[in-house]
Coordinates of C-alpha atoms and ligand atoms in Angstrom, one line a residue:
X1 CA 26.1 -41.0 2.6
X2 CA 23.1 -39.6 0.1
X3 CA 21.8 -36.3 1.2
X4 CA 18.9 -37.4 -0.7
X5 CA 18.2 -40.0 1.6
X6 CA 18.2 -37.7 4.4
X7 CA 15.9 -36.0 2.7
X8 CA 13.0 -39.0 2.3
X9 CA 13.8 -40.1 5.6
X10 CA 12.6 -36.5 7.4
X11 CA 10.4 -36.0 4.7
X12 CA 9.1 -39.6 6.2
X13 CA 9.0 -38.5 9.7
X14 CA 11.5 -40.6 10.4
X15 CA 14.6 -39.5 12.1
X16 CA 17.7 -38.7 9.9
X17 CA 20.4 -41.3 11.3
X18 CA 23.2 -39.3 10.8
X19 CA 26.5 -41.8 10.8
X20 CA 29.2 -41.6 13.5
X21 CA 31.4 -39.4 11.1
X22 CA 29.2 -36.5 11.2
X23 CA 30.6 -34.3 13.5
X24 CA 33.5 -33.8 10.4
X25 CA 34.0 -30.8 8.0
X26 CA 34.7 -33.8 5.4
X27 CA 31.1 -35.1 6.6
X28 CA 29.6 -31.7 6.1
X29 CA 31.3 -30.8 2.5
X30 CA 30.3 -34.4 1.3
X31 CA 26.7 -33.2 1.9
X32 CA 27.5 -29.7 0.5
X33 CA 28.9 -31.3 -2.9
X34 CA 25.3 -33.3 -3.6
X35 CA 23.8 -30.4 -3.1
X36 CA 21.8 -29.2 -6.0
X37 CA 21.1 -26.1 -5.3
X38 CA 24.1 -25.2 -3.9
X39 CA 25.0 -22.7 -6.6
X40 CA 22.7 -20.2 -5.4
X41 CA 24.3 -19.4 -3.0
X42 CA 26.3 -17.1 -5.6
X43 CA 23.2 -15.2 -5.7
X44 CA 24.2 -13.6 -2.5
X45 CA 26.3 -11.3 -0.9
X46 CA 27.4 -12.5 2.3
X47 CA 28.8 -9.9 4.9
X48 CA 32.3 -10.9 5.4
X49 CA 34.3 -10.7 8.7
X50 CA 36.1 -7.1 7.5
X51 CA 32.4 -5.9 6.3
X52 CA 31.1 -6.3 9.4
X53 CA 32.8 -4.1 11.3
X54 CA 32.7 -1.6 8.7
X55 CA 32.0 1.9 10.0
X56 CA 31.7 4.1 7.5
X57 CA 30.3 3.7 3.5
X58 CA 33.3 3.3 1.6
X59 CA 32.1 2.6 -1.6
X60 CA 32.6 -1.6 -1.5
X61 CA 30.4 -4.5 -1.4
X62 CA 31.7 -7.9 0.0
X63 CA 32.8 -10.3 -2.4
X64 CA 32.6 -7.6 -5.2
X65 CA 31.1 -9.8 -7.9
X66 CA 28.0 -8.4 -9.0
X67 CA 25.6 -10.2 -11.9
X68 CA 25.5 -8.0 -15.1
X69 CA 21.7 -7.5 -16.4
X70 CA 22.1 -10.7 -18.8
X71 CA 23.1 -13.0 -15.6
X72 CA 26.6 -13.5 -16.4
X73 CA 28.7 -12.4 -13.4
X74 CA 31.3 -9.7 -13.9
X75 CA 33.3 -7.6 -11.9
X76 CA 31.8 -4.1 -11.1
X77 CA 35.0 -1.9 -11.5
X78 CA 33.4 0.9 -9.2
X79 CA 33.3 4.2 -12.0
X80 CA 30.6 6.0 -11.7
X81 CA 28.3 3.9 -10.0
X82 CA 30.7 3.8 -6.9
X83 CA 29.9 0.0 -5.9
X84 CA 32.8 -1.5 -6.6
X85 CA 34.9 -4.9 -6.0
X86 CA 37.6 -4.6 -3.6
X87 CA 40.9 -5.8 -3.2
X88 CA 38.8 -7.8 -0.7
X89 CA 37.6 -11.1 -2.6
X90 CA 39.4 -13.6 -0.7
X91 CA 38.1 -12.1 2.5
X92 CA 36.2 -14.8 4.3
X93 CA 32.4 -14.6 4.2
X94 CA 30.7 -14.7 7.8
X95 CA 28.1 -17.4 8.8
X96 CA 24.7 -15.8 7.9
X97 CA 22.3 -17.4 10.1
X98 CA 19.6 -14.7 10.8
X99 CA 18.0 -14.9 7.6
X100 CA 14.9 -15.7 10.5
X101 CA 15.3 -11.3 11.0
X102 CA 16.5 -10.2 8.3
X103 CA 17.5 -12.1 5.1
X104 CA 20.9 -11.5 3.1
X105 CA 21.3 -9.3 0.4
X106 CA 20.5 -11.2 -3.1
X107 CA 22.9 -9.9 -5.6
X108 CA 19.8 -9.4 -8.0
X109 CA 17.9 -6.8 -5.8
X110 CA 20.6 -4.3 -6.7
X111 CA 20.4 -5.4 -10.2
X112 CA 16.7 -4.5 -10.6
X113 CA 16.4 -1.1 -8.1
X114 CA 19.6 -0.2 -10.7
X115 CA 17.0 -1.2 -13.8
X116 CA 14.2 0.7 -12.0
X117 CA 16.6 4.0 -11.2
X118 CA 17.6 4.1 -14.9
X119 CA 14.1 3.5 -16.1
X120 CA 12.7 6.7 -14.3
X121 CA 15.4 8.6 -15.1
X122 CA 15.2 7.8 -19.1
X123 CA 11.9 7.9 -19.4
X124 CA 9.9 9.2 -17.0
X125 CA 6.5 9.0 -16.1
X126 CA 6.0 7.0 -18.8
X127 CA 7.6 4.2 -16.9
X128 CA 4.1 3.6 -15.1
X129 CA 2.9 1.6 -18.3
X130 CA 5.9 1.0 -20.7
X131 CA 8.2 -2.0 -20.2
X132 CA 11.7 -1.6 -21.3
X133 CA 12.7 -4.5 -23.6
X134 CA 15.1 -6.0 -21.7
X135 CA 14.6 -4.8 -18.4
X136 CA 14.0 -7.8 -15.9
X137 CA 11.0 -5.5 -14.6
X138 CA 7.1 -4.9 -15.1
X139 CA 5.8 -1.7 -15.8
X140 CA 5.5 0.1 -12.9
X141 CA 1.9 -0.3 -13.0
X142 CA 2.1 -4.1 -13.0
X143 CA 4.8 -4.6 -11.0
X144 CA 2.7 -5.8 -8.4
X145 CA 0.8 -8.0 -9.9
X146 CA 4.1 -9.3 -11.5
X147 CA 5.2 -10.1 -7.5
X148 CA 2.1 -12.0 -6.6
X149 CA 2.8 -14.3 -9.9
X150 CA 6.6 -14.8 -8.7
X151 CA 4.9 -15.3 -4.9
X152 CA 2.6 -18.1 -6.0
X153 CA 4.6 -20.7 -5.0
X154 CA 5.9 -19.6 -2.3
X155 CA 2.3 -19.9 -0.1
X156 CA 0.6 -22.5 -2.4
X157 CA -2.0 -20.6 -4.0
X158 CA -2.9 -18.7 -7.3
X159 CA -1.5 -15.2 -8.1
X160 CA -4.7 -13.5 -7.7
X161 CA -5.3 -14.7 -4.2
X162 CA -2.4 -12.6 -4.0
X163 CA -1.8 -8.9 -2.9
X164 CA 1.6 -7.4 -2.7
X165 CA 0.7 -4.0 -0.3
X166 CA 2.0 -2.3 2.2
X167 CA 3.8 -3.6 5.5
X168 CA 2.2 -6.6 8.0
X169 CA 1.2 -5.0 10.6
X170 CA -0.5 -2.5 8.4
X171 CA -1.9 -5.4 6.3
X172 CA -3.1 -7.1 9.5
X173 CA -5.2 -4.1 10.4
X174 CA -6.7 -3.6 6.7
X175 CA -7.0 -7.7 6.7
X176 CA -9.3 -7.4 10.0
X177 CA -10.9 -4.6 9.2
X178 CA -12.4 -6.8 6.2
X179 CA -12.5 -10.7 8.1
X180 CA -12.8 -9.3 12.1
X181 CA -16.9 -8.3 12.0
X182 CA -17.6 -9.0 15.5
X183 CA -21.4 -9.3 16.4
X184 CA -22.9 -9.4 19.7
X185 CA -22.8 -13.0 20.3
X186 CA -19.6 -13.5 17.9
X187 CA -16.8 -11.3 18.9
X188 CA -13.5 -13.0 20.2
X189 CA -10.3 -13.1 18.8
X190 CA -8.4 -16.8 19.7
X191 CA -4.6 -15.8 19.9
X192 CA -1.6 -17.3 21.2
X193 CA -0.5 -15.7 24.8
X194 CA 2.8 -13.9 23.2
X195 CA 2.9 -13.5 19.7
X196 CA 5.1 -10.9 18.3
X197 CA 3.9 -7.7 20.1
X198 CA 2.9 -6.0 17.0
X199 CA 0.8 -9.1 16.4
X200 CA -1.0 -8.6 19.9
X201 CA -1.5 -5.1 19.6
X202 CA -3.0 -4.7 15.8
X203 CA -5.5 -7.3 17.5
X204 CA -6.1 -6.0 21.0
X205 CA -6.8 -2.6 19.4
X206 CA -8.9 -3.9 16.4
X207 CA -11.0 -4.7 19.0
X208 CA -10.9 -1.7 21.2
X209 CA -11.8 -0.1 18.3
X210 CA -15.0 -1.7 17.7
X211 CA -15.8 -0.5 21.1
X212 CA -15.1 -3.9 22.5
X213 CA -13.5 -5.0 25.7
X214 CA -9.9 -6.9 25.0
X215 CA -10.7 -8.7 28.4
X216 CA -13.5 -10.2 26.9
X217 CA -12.8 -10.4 23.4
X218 CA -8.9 -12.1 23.7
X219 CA -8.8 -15.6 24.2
X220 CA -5.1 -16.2 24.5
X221 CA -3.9 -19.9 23.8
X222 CA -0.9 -20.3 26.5
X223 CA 1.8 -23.8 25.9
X224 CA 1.4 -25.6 29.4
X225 CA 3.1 -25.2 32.7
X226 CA 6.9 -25.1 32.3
X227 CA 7.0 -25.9 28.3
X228 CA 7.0 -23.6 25.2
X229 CA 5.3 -25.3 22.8
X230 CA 1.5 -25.4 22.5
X231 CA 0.3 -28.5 21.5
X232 CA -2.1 -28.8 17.8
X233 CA -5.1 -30.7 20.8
X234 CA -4.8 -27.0 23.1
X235 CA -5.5 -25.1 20.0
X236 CA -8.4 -27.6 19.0
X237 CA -9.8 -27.7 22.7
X238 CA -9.7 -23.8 23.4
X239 CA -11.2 -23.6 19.9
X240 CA -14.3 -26.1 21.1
X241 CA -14.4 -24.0 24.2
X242 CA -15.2 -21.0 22.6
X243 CA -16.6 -21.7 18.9
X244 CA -19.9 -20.3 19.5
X245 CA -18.4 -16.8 20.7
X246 CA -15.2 -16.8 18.4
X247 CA -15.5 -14.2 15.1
X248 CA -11.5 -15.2 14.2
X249 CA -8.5 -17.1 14.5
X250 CA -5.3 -15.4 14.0
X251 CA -1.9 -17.5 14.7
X252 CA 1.5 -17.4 13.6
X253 CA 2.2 -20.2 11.0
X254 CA 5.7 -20.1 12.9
X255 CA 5.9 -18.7 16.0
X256 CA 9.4 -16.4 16.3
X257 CA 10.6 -17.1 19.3
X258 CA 10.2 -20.9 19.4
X259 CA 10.2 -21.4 15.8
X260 CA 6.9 -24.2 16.4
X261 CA 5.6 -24.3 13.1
X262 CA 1.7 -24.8 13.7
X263 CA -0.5 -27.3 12.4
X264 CA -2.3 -24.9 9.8
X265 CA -4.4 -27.2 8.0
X266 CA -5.8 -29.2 10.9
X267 CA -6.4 -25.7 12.8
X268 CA -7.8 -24.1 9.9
X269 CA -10.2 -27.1 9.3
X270 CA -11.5 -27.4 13.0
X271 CA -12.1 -23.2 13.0
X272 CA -14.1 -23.1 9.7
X273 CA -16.2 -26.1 10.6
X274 CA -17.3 -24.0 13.4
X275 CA -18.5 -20.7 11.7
X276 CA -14.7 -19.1 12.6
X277 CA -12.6 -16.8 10.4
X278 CA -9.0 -18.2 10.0
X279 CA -6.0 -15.9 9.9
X280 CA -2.3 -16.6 9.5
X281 CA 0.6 -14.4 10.1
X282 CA 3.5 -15.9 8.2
X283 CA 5.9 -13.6 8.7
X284 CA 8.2 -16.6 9.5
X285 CA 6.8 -19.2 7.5
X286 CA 6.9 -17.7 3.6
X287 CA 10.0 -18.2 2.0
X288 CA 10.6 -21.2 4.5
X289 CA 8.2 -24.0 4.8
X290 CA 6.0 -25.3 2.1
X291 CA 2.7 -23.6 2.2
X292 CA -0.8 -24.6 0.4
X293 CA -2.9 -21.8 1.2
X294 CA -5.1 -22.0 -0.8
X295 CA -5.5 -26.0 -0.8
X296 CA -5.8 -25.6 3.2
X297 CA -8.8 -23.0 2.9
X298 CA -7.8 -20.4 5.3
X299 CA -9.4 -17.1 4.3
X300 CA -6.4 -14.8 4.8
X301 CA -3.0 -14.7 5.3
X302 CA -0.3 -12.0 5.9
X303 CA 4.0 -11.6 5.6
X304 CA 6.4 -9.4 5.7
X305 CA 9.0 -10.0 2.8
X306 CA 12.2 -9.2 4.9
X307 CA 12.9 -12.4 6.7
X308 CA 13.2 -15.2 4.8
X309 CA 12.2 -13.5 1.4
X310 CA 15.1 -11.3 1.6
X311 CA 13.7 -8.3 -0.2
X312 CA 15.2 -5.6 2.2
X313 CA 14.5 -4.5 5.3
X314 CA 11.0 -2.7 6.0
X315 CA 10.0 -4.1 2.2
X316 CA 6.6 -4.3 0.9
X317 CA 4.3 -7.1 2.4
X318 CA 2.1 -9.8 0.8
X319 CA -1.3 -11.0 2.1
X320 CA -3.3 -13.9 1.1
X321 CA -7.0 -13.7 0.0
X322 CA -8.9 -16.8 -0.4
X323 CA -10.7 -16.7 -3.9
X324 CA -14.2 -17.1 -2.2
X325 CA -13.5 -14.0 -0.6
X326 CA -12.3 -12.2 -3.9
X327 CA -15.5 -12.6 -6.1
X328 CA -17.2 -9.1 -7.4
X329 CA -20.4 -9.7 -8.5
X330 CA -22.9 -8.4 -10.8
X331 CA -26.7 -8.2 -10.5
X332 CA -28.5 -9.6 -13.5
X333 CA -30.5 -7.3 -14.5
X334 CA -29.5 -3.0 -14.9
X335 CA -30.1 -1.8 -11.6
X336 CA -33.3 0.7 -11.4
X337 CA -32.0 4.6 -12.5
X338 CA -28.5 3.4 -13.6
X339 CA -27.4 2.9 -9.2
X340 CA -26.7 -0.8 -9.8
X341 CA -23.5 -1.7 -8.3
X342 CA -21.5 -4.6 -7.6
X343 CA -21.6 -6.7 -4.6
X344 CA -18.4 -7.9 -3.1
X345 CA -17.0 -8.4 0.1
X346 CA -16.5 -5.2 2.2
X347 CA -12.6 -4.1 3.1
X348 CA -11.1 -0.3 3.5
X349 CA -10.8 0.7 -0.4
X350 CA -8.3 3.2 -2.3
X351 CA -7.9 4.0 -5.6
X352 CA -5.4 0.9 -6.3
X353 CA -8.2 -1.5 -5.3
X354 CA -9.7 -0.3 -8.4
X355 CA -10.2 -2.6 -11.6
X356 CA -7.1 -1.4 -13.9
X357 CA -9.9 -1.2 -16.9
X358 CA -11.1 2.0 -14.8
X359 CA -8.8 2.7 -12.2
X360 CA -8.0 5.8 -14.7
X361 CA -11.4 7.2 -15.5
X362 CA -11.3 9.1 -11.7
X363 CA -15.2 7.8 -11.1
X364 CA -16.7 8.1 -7.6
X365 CA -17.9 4.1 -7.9
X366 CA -16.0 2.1 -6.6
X367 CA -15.5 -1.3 -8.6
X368 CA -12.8 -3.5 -6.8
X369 CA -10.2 -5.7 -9.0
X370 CA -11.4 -9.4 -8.5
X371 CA -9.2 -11.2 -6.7
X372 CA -6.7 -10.2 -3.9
X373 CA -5.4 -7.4 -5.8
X374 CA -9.0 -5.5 -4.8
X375 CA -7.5 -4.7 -1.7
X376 CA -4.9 -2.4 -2.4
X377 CA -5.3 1.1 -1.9
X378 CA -2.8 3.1 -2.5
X379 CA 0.4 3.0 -5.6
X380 CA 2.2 0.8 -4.3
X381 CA 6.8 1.9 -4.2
X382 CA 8.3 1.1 -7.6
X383 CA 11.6 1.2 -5.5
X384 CA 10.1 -1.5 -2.9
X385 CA 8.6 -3.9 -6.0
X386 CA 11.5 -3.9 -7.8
X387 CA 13.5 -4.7 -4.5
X388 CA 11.2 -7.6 -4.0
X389 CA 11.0 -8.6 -7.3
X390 CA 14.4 -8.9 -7.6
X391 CA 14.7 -11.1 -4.4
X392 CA 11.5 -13.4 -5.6
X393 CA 13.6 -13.9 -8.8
X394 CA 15.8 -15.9 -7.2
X395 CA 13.5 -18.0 -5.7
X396 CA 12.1 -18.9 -9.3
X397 CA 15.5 -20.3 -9.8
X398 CA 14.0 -22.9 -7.5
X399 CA 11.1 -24.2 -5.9
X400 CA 9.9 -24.3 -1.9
X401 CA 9.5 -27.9 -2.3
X402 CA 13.7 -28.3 -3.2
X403 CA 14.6 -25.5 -0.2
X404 CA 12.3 -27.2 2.4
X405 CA 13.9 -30.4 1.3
X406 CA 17.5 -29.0 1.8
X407 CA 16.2 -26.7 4.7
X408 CA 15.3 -30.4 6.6
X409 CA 18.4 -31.8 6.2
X410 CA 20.4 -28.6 7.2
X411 CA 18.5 -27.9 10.4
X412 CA 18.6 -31.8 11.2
X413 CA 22.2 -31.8 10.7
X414 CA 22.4 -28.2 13.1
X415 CA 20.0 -30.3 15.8
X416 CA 22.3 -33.6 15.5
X417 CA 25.9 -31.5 16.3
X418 CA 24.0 -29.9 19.3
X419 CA 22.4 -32.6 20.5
X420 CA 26.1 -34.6 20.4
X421 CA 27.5 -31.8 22.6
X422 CA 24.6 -31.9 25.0
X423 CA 25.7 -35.7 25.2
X424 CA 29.6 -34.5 25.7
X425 CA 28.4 -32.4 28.3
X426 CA 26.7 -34.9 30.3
X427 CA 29.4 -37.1 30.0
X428 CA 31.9 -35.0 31.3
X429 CA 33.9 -36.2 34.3
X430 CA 32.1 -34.7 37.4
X431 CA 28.7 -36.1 35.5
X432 CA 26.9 -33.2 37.8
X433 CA 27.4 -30.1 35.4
X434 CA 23.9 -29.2 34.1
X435 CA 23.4 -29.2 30.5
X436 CA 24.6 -25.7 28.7
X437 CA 21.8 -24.9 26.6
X438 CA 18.7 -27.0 25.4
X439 CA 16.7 -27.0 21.8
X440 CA 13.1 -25.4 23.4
X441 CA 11.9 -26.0 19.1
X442 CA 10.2 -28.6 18.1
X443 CA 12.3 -31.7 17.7
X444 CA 9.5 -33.6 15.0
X445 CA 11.2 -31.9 11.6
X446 CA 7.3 -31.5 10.2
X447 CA 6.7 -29.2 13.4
X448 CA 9.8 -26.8 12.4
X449 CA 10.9 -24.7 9.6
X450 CA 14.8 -23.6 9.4
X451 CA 15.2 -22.0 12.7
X452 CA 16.0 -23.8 16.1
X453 CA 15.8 -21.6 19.0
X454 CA 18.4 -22.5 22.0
X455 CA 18.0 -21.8 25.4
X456 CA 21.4 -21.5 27.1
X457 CA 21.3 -22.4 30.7
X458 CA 22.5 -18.5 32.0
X459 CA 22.3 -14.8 31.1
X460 CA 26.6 -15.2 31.4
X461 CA 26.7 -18.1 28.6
X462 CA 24.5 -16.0 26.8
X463 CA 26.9 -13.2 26.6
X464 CA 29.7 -15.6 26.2
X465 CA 27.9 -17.2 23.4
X466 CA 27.3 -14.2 21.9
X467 CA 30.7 -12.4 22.0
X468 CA 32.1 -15.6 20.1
X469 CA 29.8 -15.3 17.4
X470 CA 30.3 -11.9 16.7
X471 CA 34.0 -12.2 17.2
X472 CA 34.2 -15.1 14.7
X473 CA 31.9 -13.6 12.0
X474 CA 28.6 -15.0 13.0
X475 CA 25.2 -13.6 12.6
X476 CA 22.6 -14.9 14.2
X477 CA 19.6 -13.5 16.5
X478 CA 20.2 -13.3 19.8
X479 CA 17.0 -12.4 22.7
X480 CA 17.8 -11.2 25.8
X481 CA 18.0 -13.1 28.4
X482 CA 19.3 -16.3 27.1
X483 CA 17.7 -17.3 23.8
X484 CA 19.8 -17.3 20.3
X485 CA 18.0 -18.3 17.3
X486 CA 19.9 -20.4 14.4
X487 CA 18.4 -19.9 11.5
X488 CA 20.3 -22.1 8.2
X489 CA 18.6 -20.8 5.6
X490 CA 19.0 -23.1 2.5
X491 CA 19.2 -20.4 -0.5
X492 CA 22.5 -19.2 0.9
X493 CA 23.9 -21.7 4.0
X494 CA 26.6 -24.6 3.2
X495 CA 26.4 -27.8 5.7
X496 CA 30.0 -26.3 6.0
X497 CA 28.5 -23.7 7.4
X498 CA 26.9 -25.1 10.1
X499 CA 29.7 -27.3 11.1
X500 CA 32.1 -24.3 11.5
X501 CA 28.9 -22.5 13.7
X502 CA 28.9 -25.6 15.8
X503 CA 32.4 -25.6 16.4
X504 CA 32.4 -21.7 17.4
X505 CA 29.3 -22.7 19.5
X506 CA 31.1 -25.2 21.1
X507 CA 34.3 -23.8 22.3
X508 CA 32.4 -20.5 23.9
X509 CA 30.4 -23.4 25.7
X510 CA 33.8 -24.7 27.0
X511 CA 33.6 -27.8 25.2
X512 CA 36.7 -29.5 24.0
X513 CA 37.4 -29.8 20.3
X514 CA 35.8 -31.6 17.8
X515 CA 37.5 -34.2 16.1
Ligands
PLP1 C1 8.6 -9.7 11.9 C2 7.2 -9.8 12.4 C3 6.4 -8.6 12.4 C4 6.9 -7.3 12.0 O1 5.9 -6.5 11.5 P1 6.1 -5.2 10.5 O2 4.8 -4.7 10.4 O3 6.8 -5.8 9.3 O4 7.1 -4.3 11.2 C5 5.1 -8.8 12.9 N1 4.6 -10.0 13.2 C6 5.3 -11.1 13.2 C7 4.8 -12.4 13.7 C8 6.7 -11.0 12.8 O5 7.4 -12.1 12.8

């Protein structure tokens, strides 16, 4: 069986047929073997079942092999720089599905904070503006700009509608406080009832903050009675509803707990025809679906780089700034007594927002950076960029439109295993036993990124559920009271992979073996 066909026929909408054999470790390595990216996987290091119930530091990392500045793998013998391989290599590597939370470790991020620690050591301040000849870092200076470039791809749009600053939530604030202008008769925020909190309170006090009432302002999109998904027609209708009294739209392009992935280019569309801003919060859509920000004209966007972009956790953030919104303009004509000064759009400013050209000369006048990079403030952590550079490296080893391909057929093949157990279950002798868990994500692929989110029928299977995975090396999220959240992330997860979750999953459900 093709894996590419797979591919075309989700990337059809169609569903992906998978043959009788499936449910086999032969099935799933068959699949792994035509995989073409497959390789990068070696890019990773994967906790293994010893490292995860490590303790204390003791100097190792799991799996040992570390890439050598030139990209040819060696062994790290451990002097000096006290990282070592182990004795450990054959240990067996866990199943890293929570790449949704946090994202594995790529084996390059340690390669460039090393390149960044010896650069500032050798030389200094003068790191800011010199780049060492075969260092796989910017000057420290343009190291940010150097992210947004490798980030391109990654939401769809050009590197200078690209800012690399700060954290999301932060970013969401400084984000509003330039696109969240409420005016007497425009002054509500459309929402979805329960976003990530940090989402609903950056908003709710946004618009405290302007002295507004969150009663008033917050219109909260809720799925319908009994469901958890909110339908694209809701958003539309409760956007209708309220278009004449709405200053901004801010949903998650994936929402975390359900994993729906949101019809951003139909929602975007319907808000800006009506005079509304349009905000996304990706945290759990860059890195993992194929974006085209700036194609779908929303006028800004925000993510944290430590979920699916694996650059650490707590590591700087990117935000999206549409280029209409970027522009610094220039009267005509010298303004009268030398006050003439350029227009752009207004945002809270720092030093780092500051064209390069005369960020140095120390002059009271503002003049912004065109482009996205006009809303930094401050210098940015060389330690953080070259973190995230270092995990956006890998990336250009590939392209979102090859993981999303991979990512469909992974998450299909996750949703086909479970869905052949739900049938198991329901076939079992006594035909009353309700069904153990059920998929509360999307089931249309185009609706979904990686992650499915499963509902297991009690708080004790929950438990269960969750002591098996963590006794048999298996990370994934789990949310209290019953909901665990698979995520297959296709940089660094094998079909293999989640055949051997499924058949963890399985027995702690009491199911019998799989053939
Ligand atoms: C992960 C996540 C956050 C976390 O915000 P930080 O500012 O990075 O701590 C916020 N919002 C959403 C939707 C998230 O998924």
């Amino acid at each position: 069986m093709d894996l590419s066909t797979f591919v075309d026929r989700l990337r059809s909408g169609e569903a992906a047929k998978f043959p009788t054999d499936a449910n086999t470790l032969a099935f799933a390595q068959q699949l792994d073997s035509q995989d073409s990216i497959r390789h990068l996987r070696d890019e990773f290091v994967i906790p293994t079942k010893a490292s995860l119930k490590k303790k204390a530091l003791d100097g190792r990392i799991p799996g040992g092999t570390l890439p050598s500045v030139n990209g040819t793998a060696h062994q790290e013998n451990g002097t000096g720089s006290g990282n070592g391989s182990s004795a450990d290599d054959s240990e067996e590597q866990g199943i890293y599905f929570v790449g949704n939370s946090l994202g594995a470790q790529p084996k390059a991020v340690r390669e460039y904070v090393n390149a960044h620690l010896e650069t500032w050591a050798s030389i200094g301040v003068a790191g800011h503006f010199r780049e060492m000849d075969n260092s796989p870092l910017a000057a420290w200076q343009d190291m940010a700009e150097d992210c947004a470039k490798r980030s391109a791809d990654l939401v769809g749009s050009s590197p200078h509608e690209i800012v690399i600053m700060n954290t999301l939530t932060a970013n969401l604030h400084m984000m509003m406080a330039s696109f969240y202008r409420p005016t007497e008769k425009r002054h509500k925020v459309i929402l979805e009832w329960k976003p990530f909190p940090s989402d609903h309170y950056a908003i709710e006090s946004q618009i405290t903050w302007h002295g507004l009432d969150p009663s008033r302002s917050m219109v909260k999109i809720a799925p319908d009675e009994g469901t958890y998904l909110i339908p694209t027609a809701k958003i539309l209708q409760t956007i209708d509803e309220h278009a004449e009294e709405t200053a901004l739209l801010l949903l998650p392009g994936i929402q975390y707990y359900t994993g729906q992935y949101f019809d951003i280019p139909t929602i975007t569309a319907h808000a800006r025809a009506r005079g509304i801003t349009v905000g996304w919060d990706l945290a759990h859509a860059a890195g993992n679906v194929e974006l085209r920000l700036h194609d779908w004209d929303v006028d800004f966007a925000c993510w944290c780089t430590y979920k699916y972009i694996n650059a650490g956790p707590g590591s700087i953030a990117g935000a999206f700034v549409h280029e209409r919104h970027g522009s610094v303009e220039w009267p005509d004509e010298d303004g009268i007594n030398g006050t003439t000064r350029p227009s752009y759009r207004p945002r809270l400013t720092g030093w780092y927002g500051g064209d390069k050209s005369v960020r140095f000369n120390m002059d009271n006048r503002f003049v912004p950076t065109p482009g996205a990079a006009g809303y930094q403030v401050s210098n940015p952590s060389a330690v953080d960029l070259a973190s995230l550079s270092g995990a956006l490296s890998v990336f250009n080893k590939t392209s979102m439109r090859e993981l999303r391909s991979k990512a469909l057929v992974l998450t299909a093949y996750a949703e086909h295993l479970m869905d052949e157990m739900l049938r198991e279950a329901a076939s079992s002798p006594d035909g009353k036993t309700p069904a153990p868990f059920a998929i509360i994500t999307p089931r249309d692929p185009a609706q979904r990124g990686t992650q499915l989110s499963v509902m297991l029928a009690s708080e004790h299977l929950h438990d269960a559920v969750s002591a098996a995975l963590e006794a048999n090396g298996v990370m994934c999220d789990k949310r209290k009271p019953n909901v665990i959240r698979v995520a297959p992330v296709p940089l660094y997860s094998r079909f293999e992979d989640v055949w051997r979750f499924m058949q963890i999953f399985r027995s702690a459900l009491g199911l019998g073996k799989a053939s």
